[in-house]
Short mmCIF file of N, CA and C in Angstrom, two decimals:
data_model
loop_
_atom_site.label_atom_id
_atom_site.label_comp_id
_atom_site.label_asym_id
_atom_site.label_seq_id
_atom_site.Cartn_x
_atom_site.Cartn_y
_atom_site.Cartn_z
N MET A 1 0.87 -1.17 0.00
CA MET A 1 0.00 0.00 0.00
C MET A 1 0.91 1.22 0.00
N ARG A 2 0.75 2.02 -1.01
CA ARG A 2 1.58 3.21 -1.19
C ARG A 2 0.74 4.46 -0.92
N GLN A 3 1.25 5.35 -0.07
CA GLN A 3 0.56 6.59 0.27
C GLN A 3 1.49 7.75 -0.06
N TYR A 4 1.13 8.52 -1.07
CA TYR A 4 1.96 9.62 -1.51
C TYR A 4 1.42 10.94 -0.96
N THR A 5 2.32 11.74 -0.42
CA THR A 5 2.00 13.12 -0.07
C THR A 5 2.47 13.97 -1.24
N LEU A 6 1.55 14.78 -1.76
CA LEU A 6 1.81 15.54 -2.97
C LEU A 6 1.90 17.03 -2.68
N HIS A 7 2.51 17.74 -3.59
CA HIS A 7 2.53 19.19 -3.49
C HIS A 7 1.09 19.69 -3.59
N PRO A 8 0.76 20.77 -2.89
CA PRO A 8 -0.62 21.30 -2.95
C PRO A 8 -1.08 21.49 -4.40
N GLY A 9 -2.25 20.94 -4.68
CA GLY A 9 -2.86 21.08 -6.00
C GLY A 9 -2.34 20.11 -7.06
N ALA A 10 -1.42 19.21 -6.71
CA ALA A 10 -0.81 18.34 -7.72
C ALA A 10 -1.49 16.98 -7.85
N ARG A 11 -2.46 16.68 -7.00
CA ARG A 11 -3.03 15.33 -7.02
C ARG A 11 -3.66 14.97 -8.36
N GLU A 12 -4.48 15.83 -8.91
CA GLU A 12 -5.15 15.50 -10.16
C GLU A 12 -4.15 15.35 -11.32
N THR A 13 -3.09 16.12 -11.28
CA THR A 13 -2.04 15.99 -12.30
C THR A 13 -1.41 14.61 -12.22
N LEU A 14 -1.07 14.17 -11.00
CA LEU A 14 -0.48 12.84 -10.84
C LEU A 14 -1.47 11.75 -11.23
N ILE A 15 -2.71 11.88 -10.81
CA ILE A 15 -3.70 10.85 -11.14
C ILE A 15 -3.87 10.73 -12.65
N GLU A 16 -3.93 11.85 -13.35
CA GLU A 16 -4.08 11.80 -14.81
C GLU A 16 -2.89 11.08 -15.43
N LEU A 17 -1.67 11.40 -15.00
CA LEU A 17 -0.47 10.75 -15.50
C LEU A 17 -0.47 9.27 -15.13
N PHE A 18 -0.82 8.97 -13.91
CA PHE A 18 -0.84 7.59 -13.42
C PHE A 18 -1.80 6.74 -14.25
N GLU A 19 -3.01 7.25 -14.44
CA GLU A 19 -4.01 6.49 -15.19
C GLU A 19 -3.64 6.36 -16.66
N ARG A 20 -3.07 7.39 -17.23
CA ARG A 20 -2.74 7.38 -18.65
C ARG A 20 -1.51 6.52 -18.95
N GLU A 21 -0.51 6.54 -18.07
CA GLU A 21 0.77 5.90 -18.38
C GLU A 21 1.15 4.75 -17.45
N PHE A 22 0.97 4.93 -16.15
CA PHE A 22 1.57 3.99 -15.20
C PHE A 22 0.75 2.73 -14.96
N VAL A 23 -0.55 2.78 -15.12
CA VAL A 23 -1.34 1.55 -14.93
C VAL A 23 -0.96 0.55 -16.01
N THR A 24 -1.09 0.92 -17.27
CA THR A 24 -0.76 -0.03 -18.34
C THR A 24 0.74 -0.32 -18.40
N GLY A 25 1.56 0.67 -18.06
CA GLY A 25 3.00 0.44 -18.04
C GLY A 25 3.41 -0.62 -17.04
N GLN A 26 2.77 -0.61 -15.87
CA GLN A 26 3.07 -1.63 -14.87
C GLN A 26 2.45 -2.98 -15.26
N GLN A 27 1.23 -2.93 -15.77
CA GLN A 27 0.59 -4.19 -16.19
C GLN A 27 1.41 -4.89 -17.26
N ALA A 28 2.05 -4.13 -18.12
CA ALA A 28 2.84 -4.70 -19.22
C ALA A 28 4.03 -5.52 -18.71
N VAL A 29 4.49 -5.25 -17.50
CA VAL A 29 5.62 -6.01 -16.94
C VAL A 29 5.16 -7.00 -15.88
N GLY A 30 3.85 -7.23 -15.79
CA GLY A 30 3.34 -8.26 -14.88
C GLY A 30 2.92 -7.79 -13.52
N ILE A 31 2.75 -6.49 -13.33
CA ILE A 31 2.29 -5.95 -12.06
C ILE A 31 0.78 -5.79 -12.12
N THR A 32 0.11 -6.24 -11.09
CA THR A 32 -1.33 -6.03 -10.98
C THR A 32 -1.56 -4.74 -10.21
N VAL A 33 -2.10 -3.74 -10.87
CA VAL A 33 -2.41 -2.47 -10.22
C VAL A 33 -3.85 -2.57 -9.73
N CYS A 34 -4.02 -2.42 -8.43
CA CYS A 34 -5.34 -2.56 -7.81
C CYS A 34 -5.96 -1.18 -7.61
N GLY A 35 -6.54 -0.97 -6.45
CA GLY A 35 -7.24 0.27 -6.17
C GLY A 35 -6.32 1.48 -6.16
N ARG A 36 -6.86 2.57 -6.70
CA ARG A 36 -6.21 3.88 -6.68
C ARG A 36 -7.21 4.85 -6.10
N PHE A 37 -6.76 5.70 -5.15
CA PHE A 37 -7.71 6.48 -4.36
C PHE A 37 -7.22 7.90 -4.08
N ARG A 38 -8.20 8.79 -4.00
CA ARG A 38 -8.00 10.12 -3.42
C ARG A 38 -8.35 10.00 -1.94
N ASP A 39 -7.50 10.51 -1.07
CA ASP A 39 -7.82 10.56 0.35
C ASP A 39 -8.81 11.70 0.54
N LEU A 40 -10.01 11.38 1.01
CA LEU A 40 -11.06 12.39 1.14
C LEU A 40 -10.78 13.39 2.25
N ASP A 41 -9.88 13.06 3.16
CA ASP A 41 -9.57 13.96 4.27
C ASP A 41 -8.24 14.69 4.08
N ASP A 42 -7.57 14.45 2.97
CA ASP A 42 -6.30 15.11 2.69
C ASP A 42 -6.20 15.33 1.18
N PRO A 43 -6.42 16.55 0.71
CA PRO A 43 -6.43 16.82 -0.74
C PRO A 43 -5.06 16.65 -1.40
N ASP A 44 -4.04 16.43 -0.59
CA ASP A 44 -2.69 16.27 -1.14
C ASP A 44 -2.16 14.85 -0.94
N ARG A 45 -3.08 13.87 -0.86
CA ARG A 45 -2.67 12.48 -0.66
C ARG A 45 -3.32 11.58 -1.71
N PHE A 46 -2.49 10.70 -2.26
CA PHE A 46 -2.91 9.68 -3.23
C PHE A 46 -2.49 8.33 -2.66
N VAL A 47 -3.42 7.38 -2.62
CA VAL A 47 -3.18 6.06 -2.04
C VAL A 47 -3.45 5.03 -3.12
N TRP A 48 -2.58 4.03 -3.21
CA TRP A 48 -2.81 2.99 -4.20
C TRP A 48 -2.17 1.69 -3.79
N LEU A 49 -2.62 0.62 -4.45
CA LEU A 49 -2.11 -0.72 -4.17
C LEU A 49 -1.70 -1.39 -5.48
N ARG A 50 -0.71 -2.25 -5.36
CA ARG A 50 -0.37 -3.14 -6.45
C ARG A 50 -0.01 -4.48 -5.82
N THR A 51 -0.18 -5.56 -6.60
CA THR A 51 0.07 -6.88 -6.05
C THR A 51 1.00 -7.68 -6.95
N PHE A 52 1.62 -8.67 -6.32
CA PHE A 52 2.54 -9.58 -6.98
C PHE A 52 2.29 -10.97 -6.44
N PRO A 53 2.52 -12.01 -7.24
CA PRO A 53 2.29 -13.36 -6.75
C PRO A 53 3.26 -13.76 -5.63
N ASP A 54 4.48 -13.21 -5.66
CA ASP A 54 5.47 -13.54 -4.63
C ASP A 54 6.58 -12.48 -4.69
N MET A 55 7.50 -12.56 -3.74
CA MET A 55 8.55 -11.54 -3.65
C MET A 55 9.51 -11.60 -4.84
N ALA A 56 9.81 -12.77 -5.35
CA ALA A 56 10.72 -12.86 -6.50
C ALA A 56 10.10 -12.18 -7.72
N HIS A 57 8.81 -12.40 -7.94
CA HIS A 57 8.11 -11.75 -9.04
C HIS A 57 8.09 -10.24 -8.83
N ARG A 58 7.90 -9.81 -7.59
CA ARG A 58 7.89 -8.38 -7.27
C ARG A 58 9.20 -7.74 -7.71
N ARG A 59 10.32 -8.34 -7.30
CA ARG A 59 11.62 -7.76 -7.64
C ARG A 59 11.81 -7.66 -9.15
N ARG A 60 11.52 -8.74 -9.86
CA ARG A 60 11.70 -8.74 -11.32
C ARG A 60 10.79 -7.71 -11.99
N ALA A 61 9.53 -7.65 -11.56
CA ALA A 61 8.58 -6.73 -12.19
C ALA A 61 8.94 -5.27 -11.90
N LEU A 62 9.32 -4.98 -10.65
CA LEU A 62 9.71 -3.61 -10.32
C LEU A 62 10.96 -3.20 -11.09
N GLU A 63 11.91 -4.10 -11.19
CA GLU A 63 13.13 -3.81 -11.96
C GLU A 63 12.76 -3.50 -13.42
N ALA A 64 11.89 -4.31 -13.99
CA ALA A 64 11.48 -4.09 -15.39
C ALA A 64 10.78 -2.75 -15.55
N PHE A 65 9.89 -2.41 -14.63
CA PHE A 65 9.16 -1.16 -14.77
C PHE A 65 10.08 0.05 -14.56
N TYR A 66 10.86 0.04 -13.47
CA TYR A 66 11.64 1.22 -13.13
C TYR A 66 12.90 1.40 -13.97
N THR A 67 13.23 0.42 -14.81
CA THR A 67 14.31 0.62 -15.78
C THR A 67 13.75 0.71 -17.20
N GLY A 68 12.43 0.61 -17.31
CA GLY A 68 11.79 0.59 -18.61
C GLY A 68 11.45 1.96 -19.16
N PRO A 69 10.94 1.99 -20.37
CA PRO A 69 10.70 3.25 -21.08
C PRO A 69 9.58 4.11 -20.49
N VAL A 70 8.54 3.50 -19.94
CA VAL A 70 7.42 4.29 -19.41
C VAL A 70 7.89 5.12 -18.23
N TRP A 71 8.56 4.49 -17.27
CA TRP A 71 9.04 5.22 -16.10
C TRP A 71 10.10 6.25 -16.51
N ARG A 72 11.03 5.86 -17.37
CA ARG A 72 12.07 6.82 -17.79
C ARG A 72 11.45 8.06 -18.42
N GLN A 73 10.41 7.87 -19.23
CA GLN A 73 9.81 9.00 -19.94
C GLN A 73 9.01 9.90 -19.00
N HIS A 74 8.38 9.34 -17.97
CA HIS A 74 7.43 10.11 -17.16
C HIS A 74 7.83 10.31 -15.70
N ARG A 75 8.98 9.79 -15.29
CA ARG A 75 9.36 9.87 -13.87
C ARG A 75 9.54 11.30 -13.38
N ASP A 76 10.12 12.16 -14.20
CA ASP A 76 10.35 13.53 -13.73
C ASP A 76 9.03 14.23 -13.44
N ALA A 77 8.05 14.05 -14.30
CA ALA A 77 6.74 14.67 -14.06
C ALA A 77 6.08 14.08 -12.82
N ALA A 78 6.16 12.77 -12.65
CA ALA A 78 5.57 12.14 -11.46
C ALA A 78 6.27 12.62 -10.20
N ASN A 79 7.59 12.57 -10.19
CA ASN A 79 8.34 12.97 -9.00
C ASN A 79 8.15 14.44 -8.67
N ALA A 80 7.94 15.28 -9.67
CA ALA A 80 7.72 16.70 -9.42
C ALA A 80 6.42 16.96 -8.66
N SER A 81 5.48 16.02 -8.73
CA SER A 81 4.21 16.21 -8.03
C SER A 81 4.29 15.80 -6.56
N MET A 82 5.35 15.10 -6.17
CA MET A 82 5.42 14.46 -4.86
C MET A 82 6.32 15.17 -3.86
N VAL A 83 5.82 15.24 -2.63
CA VAL A 83 6.63 15.66 -1.50
C VAL A 83 7.28 14.42 -0.88
N ASP A 84 6.50 13.33 -0.76
CA ASP A 84 6.98 12.10 -0.15
C ASP A 84 6.30 10.90 -0.80
N SER A 85 7.11 9.94 -1.23
CA SER A 85 6.57 8.71 -1.82
C SER A 85 7.03 7.49 -1.04
N ASP A 86 7.57 7.68 0.16
CA ASP A 86 8.16 6.58 0.93
C ASP A 86 7.25 6.02 2.01
N ASP A 87 6.00 6.47 2.09
CA ASP A 87 5.06 5.92 3.07
C ASP A 87 4.44 4.67 2.44
N VAL A 88 5.16 3.57 2.57
CA VAL A 88 4.80 2.33 1.88
C VAL A 88 4.78 1.18 2.86
N LEU A 89 3.70 0.44 2.85
CA LEU A 89 3.58 -0.77 3.65
C LEU A 89 3.69 -1.97 2.73
N LEU A 90 4.59 -2.88 3.05
CA LEU A 90 4.71 -4.13 2.32
C LEU A 90 3.78 -5.12 3.01
N LEU A 91 2.72 -5.49 2.31
CA LEU A 91 1.65 -6.29 2.89
C LEU A 91 1.46 -7.59 2.14
N ARG A 92 0.91 -8.55 2.83
CA ARG A 92 0.47 -9.80 2.22
C ARG A 92 -1.05 -9.83 2.36
N GLY A 93 -1.72 -10.08 1.26
CA GLY A 93 -3.18 -10.12 1.30
C GLY A 93 -3.73 -10.21 -0.10
N PRO A 94 -5.04 -10.08 -0.20
CA PRO A 94 -5.68 -10.31 -1.50
C PRO A 94 -5.62 -9.14 -2.47
N GLY A 95 -5.07 -7.99 -2.05
CA GLY A 95 -5.21 -6.80 -2.88
C GLY A 95 -6.63 -6.29 -2.73
N PHE A 96 -6.91 -5.18 -3.34
CA PHE A 96 -8.27 -4.65 -3.24
C PHE A 96 -8.52 -3.70 -4.39
N THR A 97 -9.59 -3.96 -5.10
CA THR A 97 -10.10 -3.05 -6.12
C THR A 97 -11.58 -2.89 -5.85
N PRO A 98 -12.05 -1.66 -5.63
CA PRO A 98 -13.47 -1.47 -5.34
C PRO A 98 -14.35 -1.81 -6.53
N GLU A 99 -15.57 -2.18 -6.20
CA GLU A 99 -16.56 -2.45 -7.24
C GLU A 99 -16.83 -1.17 -8.04
N PRO A 100 -17.07 -1.28 -9.35
CA PRO A 100 -17.42 -0.09 -10.13
C PRO A 100 -18.62 0.62 -9.51
N GLY A 101 -18.55 1.92 -9.51
CA GLY A 101 -19.64 2.72 -8.96
C GLY A 101 -19.49 3.04 -7.48
N THR A 102 -18.51 2.44 -6.81
CA THR A 102 -18.27 2.73 -5.40
C THR A 102 -17.77 4.16 -5.27
N SER A 103 -18.38 4.92 -4.37
CA SER A 103 -17.99 6.32 -4.23
C SER A 103 -17.05 6.57 -3.06
N GLU A 104 -17.05 5.66 -2.09
CA GLU A 104 -16.17 5.83 -0.93
C GLU A 104 -15.80 4.46 -0.37
N VAL A 105 -14.55 4.34 0.02
CA VAL A 105 -14.03 3.11 0.62
C VAL A 105 -13.39 3.50 1.95
N LEU A 106 -13.60 2.66 2.94
CA LEU A 106 -12.95 2.86 4.22
C LEU A 106 -11.78 1.88 4.31
N ALA A 107 -10.60 2.41 4.58
CA ALA A 107 -9.43 1.57 4.83
C ALA A 107 -9.02 1.79 6.28
N THR A 108 -8.74 0.72 6.98
CA THR A 108 -8.32 0.81 8.38
C THR A 108 -6.92 0.25 8.50
N VAL A 109 -6.03 1.05 9.06
CA VAL A 109 -4.66 0.63 9.33
C VAL A 109 -4.55 0.45 10.83
N CYS A 110 -4.28 -0.78 11.25
CA CYS A 110 -4.28 -1.14 12.67
C CYS A 110 -2.91 -1.67 13.07
N HIS A 111 -2.48 -1.29 14.26
CA HIS A 111 -1.20 -1.76 14.81
C HIS A 111 -1.49 -2.65 16.02
N PRO A 112 -1.85 -3.93 15.79
CA PRO A 112 -2.16 -4.79 16.93
C PRO A 112 -0.88 -5.14 17.71
N THR A 113 -1.07 -5.33 19.01
CA THR A 113 0.08 -5.68 19.85
C THR A 113 0.14 -7.17 20.13
N ASP A 114 -0.89 -7.90 19.72
CA ASP A 114 -0.96 -9.34 20.01
C ASP A 114 -1.63 -10.04 18.83
N ALA A 115 -0.88 -10.89 18.14
CA ALA A 115 -1.40 -11.55 16.93
C ALA A 115 -2.60 -12.43 17.23
N ALA A 116 -2.56 -13.15 18.33
CA ALA A 116 -3.69 -14.03 18.66
C ALA A 116 -4.93 -13.21 19.00
N ALA A 117 -4.75 -12.14 19.72
CA ALA A 117 -5.89 -11.28 20.05
C ALA A 117 -6.46 -10.65 18.78
N PHE A 118 -5.58 -10.27 17.85
CA PHE A 118 -6.09 -9.71 16.60
C PHE A 118 -6.87 -10.76 15.82
N ALA A 119 -6.36 -11.98 15.77
CA ALA A 119 -7.06 -13.06 15.06
C ALA A 119 -8.46 -13.24 15.64
N ALA A 120 -8.58 -13.17 16.96
CA ALA A 120 -9.90 -13.30 17.59
C ALA A 120 -10.79 -12.11 17.21
N TYR A 121 -10.23 -10.91 17.23
CA TYR A 121 -10.98 -9.72 16.82
C TYR A 121 -11.45 -9.87 15.37
N ALA A 122 -10.55 -10.28 14.48
CA ALA A 122 -10.88 -10.42 13.06
C ALA A 122 -11.98 -11.46 12.87
N ALA A 123 -11.90 -12.55 13.59
CA ALA A 123 -12.92 -13.60 13.46
C ALA A 123 -14.30 -13.09 13.87
N ARG A 124 -14.34 -12.19 14.83
CA ARG A 124 -15.62 -11.64 15.30
C ARG A 124 -16.13 -10.49 14.44
N HIS A 125 -15.21 -9.66 13.92
CA HIS A 125 -15.64 -8.39 13.34
C HIS A 125 -15.34 -8.18 11.86
N LEU A 126 -14.48 -9.00 11.30
CA LEU A 126 -14.14 -8.83 9.88
C LEU A 126 -14.59 -10.07 9.12
N GLY A 127 -15.17 -9.85 7.97
CA GLY A 127 -15.69 -10.98 7.20
C GLY A 127 -15.33 -10.88 5.74
N THR A 128 -16.14 -11.50 4.93
CA THR A 128 -15.86 -11.54 3.50
C THR A 128 -15.96 -10.17 2.84
N ALA A 129 -16.60 -9.21 3.49
CA ALA A 129 -16.70 -7.87 2.92
C ALA A 129 -15.44 -7.04 3.18
N HIS A 130 -14.50 -7.60 3.92
CA HIS A 130 -13.26 -6.89 4.26
C HIS A 130 -12.09 -7.58 3.57
N ALA A 131 -11.27 -6.82 2.90
CA ALA A 131 -10.05 -7.35 2.29
C ALA A 131 -8.92 -7.13 3.30
N LEU A 132 -8.60 -8.17 4.06
CA LEU A 132 -7.63 -8.07 5.15
C LEU A 132 -6.22 -8.37 4.66
N HIS A 133 -5.28 -7.50 5.03
CA HIS A 133 -3.87 -7.64 4.69
C HIS A 133 -3.05 -7.58 5.98
N HIS A 134 -1.87 -8.16 5.96
CA HIS A 134 -0.98 -8.09 7.12
C HIS A 134 0.45 -7.83 6.66
N THR A 135 1.28 -7.39 7.58
CA THR A 135 2.67 -7.08 7.27
C THR A 135 3.35 -8.27 6.61
N GLU A 136 4.03 -8.00 5.51
CA GLU A 136 4.90 -9.00 4.88
C GLU A 136 6.29 -8.76 5.45
N HIS A 137 6.82 -9.75 6.13
CA HIS A 137 8.10 -9.58 6.81
C HIS A 137 9.31 -9.95 5.95
N ALA A 138 9.09 -10.27 4.69
CA ALA A 138 10.22 -10.57 3.80
C ALA A 138 11.07 -9.31 3.63
N GLU A 139 12.34 -9.53 3.37
CA GLU A 139 13.23 -8.40 3.12
C GLU A 139 12.81 -7.69 1.84
N ASN A 140 12.87 -6.38 1.85
CA ASN A 140 12.59 -5.60 0.65
C ASN A 140 13.76 -5.80 -0.31
N ASP A 141 13.56 -6.63 -1.31
CA ASP A 141 14.64 -6.94 -2.23
C ASP A 141 14.70 -5.98 -3.42
N PHE A 142 13.96 -4.89 -3.32
CA PHE A 142 14.07 -3.81 -4.30
C PHE A 142 14.24 -2.51 -3.51
N PRO A 143 15.40 -2.32 -2.88
CA PRO A 143 15.60 -1.20 -1.95
C PRO A 143 15.51 0.17 -2.58
N ARG A 144 15.53 0.24 -3.90
CA ARG A 144 15.33 1.52 -4.57
C ARG A 144 14.00 2.14 -4.18
N LEU A 145 13.02 1.28 -3.82
CA LEU A 145 11.73 1.74 -3.31
C LEU A 145 11.64 1.36 -1.84
N PRO A 146 11.88 2.30 -0.94
CA PRO A 146 11.84 1.99 0.49
C PRO A 146 10.44 1.56 0.94
N VAL A 147 10.39 0.75 1.98
CA VAL A 147 9.14 0.38 2.63
C VAL A 147 9.33 0.60 4.13
N ARG A 148 8.21 0.83 4.81
CA ARG A 148 8.27 0.98 6.27
C ARG A 148 8.57 -0.39 6.88
N THR A 149 9.47 -0.42 7.83
CA THR A 149 9.84 -1.66 8.48
C THR A 149 9.72 -1.49 9.99
N GLY A 150 9.82 -2.61 10.70
CA GLY A 150 9.83 -2.56 12.15
C GLY A 150 8.47 -2.33 12.78
N GLU A 151 7.42 -2.57 12.05
CA GLU A 151 6.09 -2.42 12.62
C GLU A 151 5.20 -3.55 12.14
N GLU A 152 4.26 -3.90 12.96
CA GLU A 152 3.29 -4.95 12.65
C GLU A 152 1.97 -4.26 12.35
N VAL A 153 1.44 -4.44 11.15
CA VAL A 153 0.17 -3.79 10.81
C VAL A 153 -0.80 -4.79 10.22
N ARG A 154 -2.04 -4.44 10.35
CA ARG A 154 -3.14 -5.10 9.64
C ARG A 154 -3.88 -3.97 8.94
N VAL A 155 -4.19 -4.18 7.69
CA VAL A 155 -4.93 -3.19 6.91
C VAL A 155 -6.11 -3.91 6.30
N TRP A 156 -7.30 -3.33 6.46
CA TRP A 156 -8.44 -3.90 5.77
C TRP A 156 -9.24 -2.81 5.09
N PHE A 157 -9.82 -3.21 3.97
CA PHE A 157 -10.65 -2.34 3.15
C PHE A 157 -12.06 -2.88 3.24
N GLY A 158 -13.01 -2.01 3.48
CA GLY A 158 -14.39 -2.47 3.54
C GLY A 158 -15.18 -1.66 4.55
N PRO A 159 -16.37 -2.14 4.86
CA PRO A 159 -17.26 -1.38 5.74
C PRO A 159 -16.66 -1.21 7.12
N ALA A 160 -17.15 -0.20 7.82
CA ALA A 160 -16.70 0.04 9.19
C ALA A 160 -16.97 -1.20 10.03
N ALA A 161 -16.04 -1.51 10.89
CA ALA A 161 -16.17 -2.64 11.80
C ALA A 161 -16.11 -2.11 13.23
N GLU A 162 -16.43 -2.96 14.15
CA GLU A 162 -16.28 -2.62 15.57
C GLU A 162 -14.87 -2.08 15.78
N PRO A 163 -14.72 -0.94 16.46
CA PRO A 163 -13.38 -0.38 16.65
C PRO A 163 -12.42 -1.40 17.28
N ALA A 164 -11.22 -1.45 16.75
CA ALA A 164 -10.20 -2.35 17.28
C ALA A 164 -9.61 -1.74 18.55
N PRO A 165 -9.18 -2.58 19.49
CA PRO A 165 -8.63 -2.06 20.75
C PRO A 165 -7.15 -1.70 20.65
N TRP A 166 -6.65 -1.48 19.46
CA TRP A 166 -5.26 -1.09 19.25
C TRP A 166 -5.23 0.21 18.46
N PRO A 167 -4.07 0.85 18.40
CA PRO A 167 -4.00 2.08 17.60
C PRO A 167 -4.42 1.82 16.15
N THR A 168 -5.32 2.66 15.66
CA THR A 168 -5.79 2.53 14.29
C THR A 168 -5.87 3.91 13.65
N ARG A 169 -5.85 3.86 12.34
CA ARG A 169 -6.09 5.08 11.55
C ARG A 169 -7.04 4.68 10.45
N ARG A 170 -8.10 5.42 10.32
CA ARG A 170 -9.06 5.14 9.26
C ARG A 170 -8.89 6.15 8.14
N LEU A 171 -8.89 5.63 6.93
CA LEU A 171 -8.77 6.47 5.74
C LEU A 171 -10.07 6.40 4.97
N ARG A 172 -10.64 7.56 4.70
CA ARG A 172 -11.81 7.62 3.81
C ARG A 172 -11.28 7.90 2.42
N LEU A 173 -11.52 6.95 1.52
CA LEU A 173 -10.91 7.00 0.20
C LEU A 173 -11.96 7.03 -0.90
N GLU A 174 -11.70 7.85 -1.89
CA GLU A 174 -12.55 7.90 -3.08
C GLU A 174 -11.82 7.19 -4.21
N PRO A 175 -12.41 6.12 -4.75
CA PRO A 175 -11.75 5.42 -5.85
C PRO A 175 -11.57 6.32 -7.07
N VAL A 176 -10.40 6.19 -7.68
CA VAL A 176 -10.16 6.84 -8.96
C VAL A 176 -10.88 5.99 -9.98
N LYS A 177 -11.72 6.61 -10.76
CA LYS A 177 -12.51 5.86 -11.74
C LYS A 177 -11.65 5.60 -12.97
N PRO A 178 -11.57 4.34 -13.40
CA PRO A 178 -10.80 4.06 -14.61
C PRO A 178 -11.33 4.85 -15.80
N GLU A 179 -10.42 5.17 -16.69
CA GLU A 179 -10.79 5.92 -17.90
C GLU A 179 -11.92 5.22 -18.63
N GLY A 180 -12.90 5.97 -19.04
CA GLY A 180 -14.03 5.42 -19.76
C GLY A 180 -15.18 4.99 -18.87
N PHE A 181 -14.95 5.01 -17.52
CA PHE A 181 -16.02 4.62 -16.61
C PHE A 181 -16.85 5.87 -16.32
N PRO A 182 -18.17 5.82 -16.52
CA PRO A 182 -18.98 7.00 -16.27
C PRO A 182 -19.03 7.37 -14.81
N GLY A 183 -19.16 8.67 -14.55
CA GLY A 183 -19.34 9.17 -13.19
C GLY A 183 -18.08 9.27 -12.48
#
């Protein structure tokens, strides 16, 4: 899960570039680009997810994309829109793409202190309507893109659930509508 802090007013510029160039550019090298979102509570934040079948595929696909022609051609414009692109969680989970027509998604980032207690909480409060992810503890084998380390997180996308008894942050997200999708 990547959370970019952008220069004031630059979000729509980045989204347009991302949708026009980076979605298909990443897909071409085997990256699955999932949900892309505007943070409804921060006009200068863009949140998105991408998935890989495993860490080895991740490394190869990222290498192909970030040394390839799409990134080389458009990286300066993308980077010019960003204040910070290093707020990245390396997660294991199903990925998440909202259903077409969804106007708002709730994402919850939770820092549980006890894995067994979280499992019990999840069994009671999270179900098939929640796309639950957890920290991937594998080494980041593509260090050119930093990820946050040293923390245990659970992230789920879906309807509000009973508040977790651990530190959480809820993100209200508006899905970026794919090109050609009405509304």
